[in-house]
Amino acid sequence: MSTRGRNVSTATGGAAAGSAAKTPLMKQYLATKGEHPDAFLFFRMGDFYELFFEDAVRAAQLLGITLTSRNKSDPDPIPMCGFPWHQRDGYVSRLLRLGHKVAICDQLEDPAQAKGLVQRGVTEVLTPGSVTSDQFLDGGANNFLGVLWPRPDRLGLCLADASTGEMKLAECSWDEAGSVLSRTRVAEWLVPSPVEDAVAPKLDAALAGLPGARSAVPVARYLDASRPPARWSAVVADAHADLPLALAASAAALDYLDRTQGGLAAQMTRVERWSEDAVLRLDAATARHLELFTPQPGGEPSHTLWYHLNMAVTAAGSRRLRSWLERPLASLGAIHARQQAVAAWLAPEAPRGSFREALRGLPDLERLSARVACGKATPRDLGALRDALVRLPDLAAGLERSGGEAFAAAARAMAVPPALAERLSAALVDEPPTVARDGDIIRTGFDELRDSLYSLAHSGKQWIAELEASERERSGIPSLKVGFNKVFGFYLEITNSHRDKVPADYERRQTLTNAERYVTPALKARESEVLGAEEKLKAREHELFVALRDETARYVASLQGAADALARLDAEAALAEVAARFDWSRPVLEDSDRLVASGVRHPVVERLLPRGEFVANDVRLDASDRQVILLTGPNMGGKSTYLRQVALLVLLAQCGSWVPATQATIGLVDRLFTRVGAADRLGAGQSTFMVEMSETADILRSATSRSLVLLDEIGRGTATYDGLALAWAVTEHLHDARGARPRTIFATHYHELTQLSEKLGRLANAHVAVKEWGDGVVFLHRIADGPADRSYGIHVAKLAGLPESVIERAKVVLAELESERTVEELEKAAPKRGKRDAAPAALPLFESAAPAEHPLAAELRQLAPDGMTPLEALQRLADWKRRFGA
Ligand code: ADP
């Protein structure tokens, strides 16, 4: 068994031994902290939350607040920091975003009434993956808690979003783990510990590959695996008994949510099974290369597809659309159904504009329902729910009026019994507060008892307000004031200059420097009436609110049905909106191994360029006669853009979306592989090459005849000859693999590869067109049949600023190298390399073709531009040489 490090902070450190730590308050703190060692403990003291010891030191750093200490005079003072209680949520939010956990320790009794030490206890534990409150959540994305349940051969996965009540279950082999785990953004991961030794390295690798959640570093917390969670949800267990590992994960998820939510079990009412067979598989690298949701390092949000595609009006609609893009479909039936729904919104009579307009400002029904379901709704939540419900009938009527059967069905799904809206409207004030215990929730006329308490409290207050005027008149003291404080209650205050006029029935209660405070029996009687009535009023309102919340909970199924219909309609209408605004067309999906499209654009690059500047291109792939396209042409010609736009074309089509093309026929794709981008960063060295090769290996292993493979510049991360040889072999393999002939586009600057078309029957050459213009070249960004013309290389070299003498000399040097000695001979002839250049022994492929101290090095050094090593210069020259021709 392997026990993995628990991320427990040494909160108390050795400081607890100091004398300051021995006070009753500190003992109380340490006992509480002991129960939540891995969370920042926010410890309420009066109007402040304080943090102590290691927590204080780290929080001060993370949150930028001042670190002080308690008991400064003590030889061993305790580090401390804090902030006023009302700033709590801001700080919680920041810590959650950094992936931390926060435990809130509140005062459980009124300090004024406490005898001795105020009782305190943890009332809430907030973790990135379990929070449900809107202020900690990103509206447009699910907030998943992810639990992994590993076995030597398989992996169980449960994703649970407590804020929407959704739960996803999946099981997969370790080979599939990367693809399954990288699809979805997860706020917090849980894994069991300890795990069997055979599993630990696989689990570590899977965790290391996880994309950062909201924090830069994905956080994994460790569950106690020795004690499998006993809590099974009956619904979940019965329906998914064939997924035992996913079920174990789900039980652990529910257990964790229960504990962090203070016993209020999240209600996972919408359990869905995820099967990788039902979706277009994308590896993690592909999602990254295509910049679906996250830009490449240094990029901007507007470089992502999501930025342009997300036209949903509501947060729930965005979440739905995002989940579609994360999991494009892989069955014709499902894709056609979604296409039909989008088409309905594009029909001339469709109420798309009015529906989208009506959605604006609509509260998040999905998250509200989830909070109602687990008894966590606040008065404000119920108010928002009422506002949403009041608007639903109009929305539904609008859909029904439009006539389409699909809309009519959606309208029916949106129906919530009107009794609920009526009840909430009758009960709640216009703007209910977030706190349930301080009153101001219930509308007058809803409950007799509440109303009588209200008027009692109110009239008492009125009487007291009037008392000031009448007592001024009676006593003849114009400056007499009525006041209130917690210790003496209501009082009459008279300044010392009027002391002689104080009426006889006043009883003195308090002496200040220049005034005295009095009460009268009548005032005291009214006071207890007012205060008593106010307390009772608050209690009654709380009672009514809880009853209302429970009553609302009985409608959860129909509320979730409505929320679901709304989210789906919003997402479908958003796809229609994108199609209409950007002039996209409906693709034909079919059961074939073709991919034929014309006028294809890159949905993001097109938007970023001035209107009309993007050059649309065609694509024609067919496994039987044009299976592999070898795309050659100079850098900056538009090769990677072309590869990406073909990938996005397929991805969008299989989401059920319209596509940026004038026409497209797509044989269903089961897996999409793209190797684009990473190696574009010149000089990134061997590690880049390693990444490139392992991604390529993965493609060769897993591509099927229904896959689409898009490769860019394979082999560029290594020395010239290795790279060319590898690219050659990879191309042959993809062309000839038995039984698995994936449609492939291979972009390369290895001109030699174009000869392959003579040998490989299903390989076709294509190139990016370049036009010579005066002394230079113009990139036309047009893809045309046939290999690239080699002559452009001269111009590119000139463009790049390489002097003519270098180019000329390069031809001579390379001719000599190639004619006289093989690469291996050069290697052998070279003196032993220093450590810096040594390649790892296990990876001979990565060794450089030319040694640093080749006899020609001195000459090369003279030719090399500043800052280039002779080795780089040699490689660069070899590259130019190939491009210019012999
Ligand atoms: P390569 O991969 O051949 O080096 P890129 O695909 O990176 O070239 O394209 C280089 C630049 O050319 C891109 O930044 C883009 O702005 C522009 N470009 C690419 N394709 C097109 C196109 N079809 N229409 C207009 N501009 C394009």
Coordinates of N, CA and C and ligand atoms in Angstrom, one line a residue, residues 609 613-615 617 634-641 781, ligand 1:
L609 N -9.5 38.8 -38.0 CA -9.0 39.6 -39.1 C -10.1 40.6 -39.6
E613 N -11.0 39.6 -45.1 CA -9.6 39.3 -45.3 C -9.3 37.8 -45.2
F614 N -10.1 37.0 -44.6 CA -9.8 35.6 -44.4 C -10.1 34.9 -45.7
V615 N -9.1 34.1 -46.2 CA -9.2 33.4 -47.4 C -9.8 32.0 -47.1
N617 N -11.0 28.1 -47.8 CA -10.4 27.1 -48.5 C -11.3 25.8 -48.6
P634 N 5.7 27.4 -47.4 CA 6.5 28.1 -46.4 C 5.9 28.4 -45.1
N635 N 6.7 28.6 -44.1 CA 6.1 29.1 -42.8 C 5.3 30.4 -43.1
M636 N 4.3 30.6 -42.3 CA 3.5 31.7 -42.4 C 2.5 31.6 -43.6
G637 N 2.5 30.5 -44.3 CA 1.7 30.4 -45.4 C 0.2 30.1 -45.0
G638 N 0.0 29.6 -43.8 CA -1.3 29.3 -43.4 C -1.6 27.8 -43.2
K639 N -0.6 27.0 -43.0 CA -0.8 25.6 -42.9 C -1.5 25.2 -41.6
S640 N -1.0 25.7 -40.5 CA -1.6 25.3 -39.2 C -3.0 25.9 -39.1
T641 N -3.2 27.1 -39.6 CA -4.6 27.6 -39.6 C -5.5 26.7 -40.3
H781 N -2.5 32.4 -48.9 CA -3.3 31.6 -47.9 C -4.3 30.7 -48.6
Ligands
ADP1 P1 2.0 28.3 -41.1 O1 1.5 27.2 -40.2 O2 2.1 27.9 -42.5 O3 3.4 28.8 -40.6 P2 -0.1 29.9 -40.0 O4 -1.2 29.0 -40.2 O5 0.5 30.0 -38.7 O6 1.1 29.5 -41.1 O7 -0.6 31.3 -40.6 C1 0.2 32.4 -40.5 C2 -0.6 33.7 -40.5 O8 -1.3 33.8 -41.7 C3 -1.7 33.6 -39.4 O9 -1.3 34.3 -38.3 C4 -2.9 34.2 -40.0 O10 -3.2 35.4 -39.5 C5 -2.6 34.2 -41.5 N1 -3.5 33.3 -42.2 C6 -3.5 32.0 -42.2 N2 -4.4 31.4 -42.9 C7 -5.1 32.4 -43.5 C8 -6.2 32.5 -44.4 N3 -6.8 31.5 -44.9 N4 -6.7 33.8 -44.7 C9 -6.1 34.9 -44.2 N5 -5.0 34.9 -43.4 C10 -4.6 33.7 -43.0

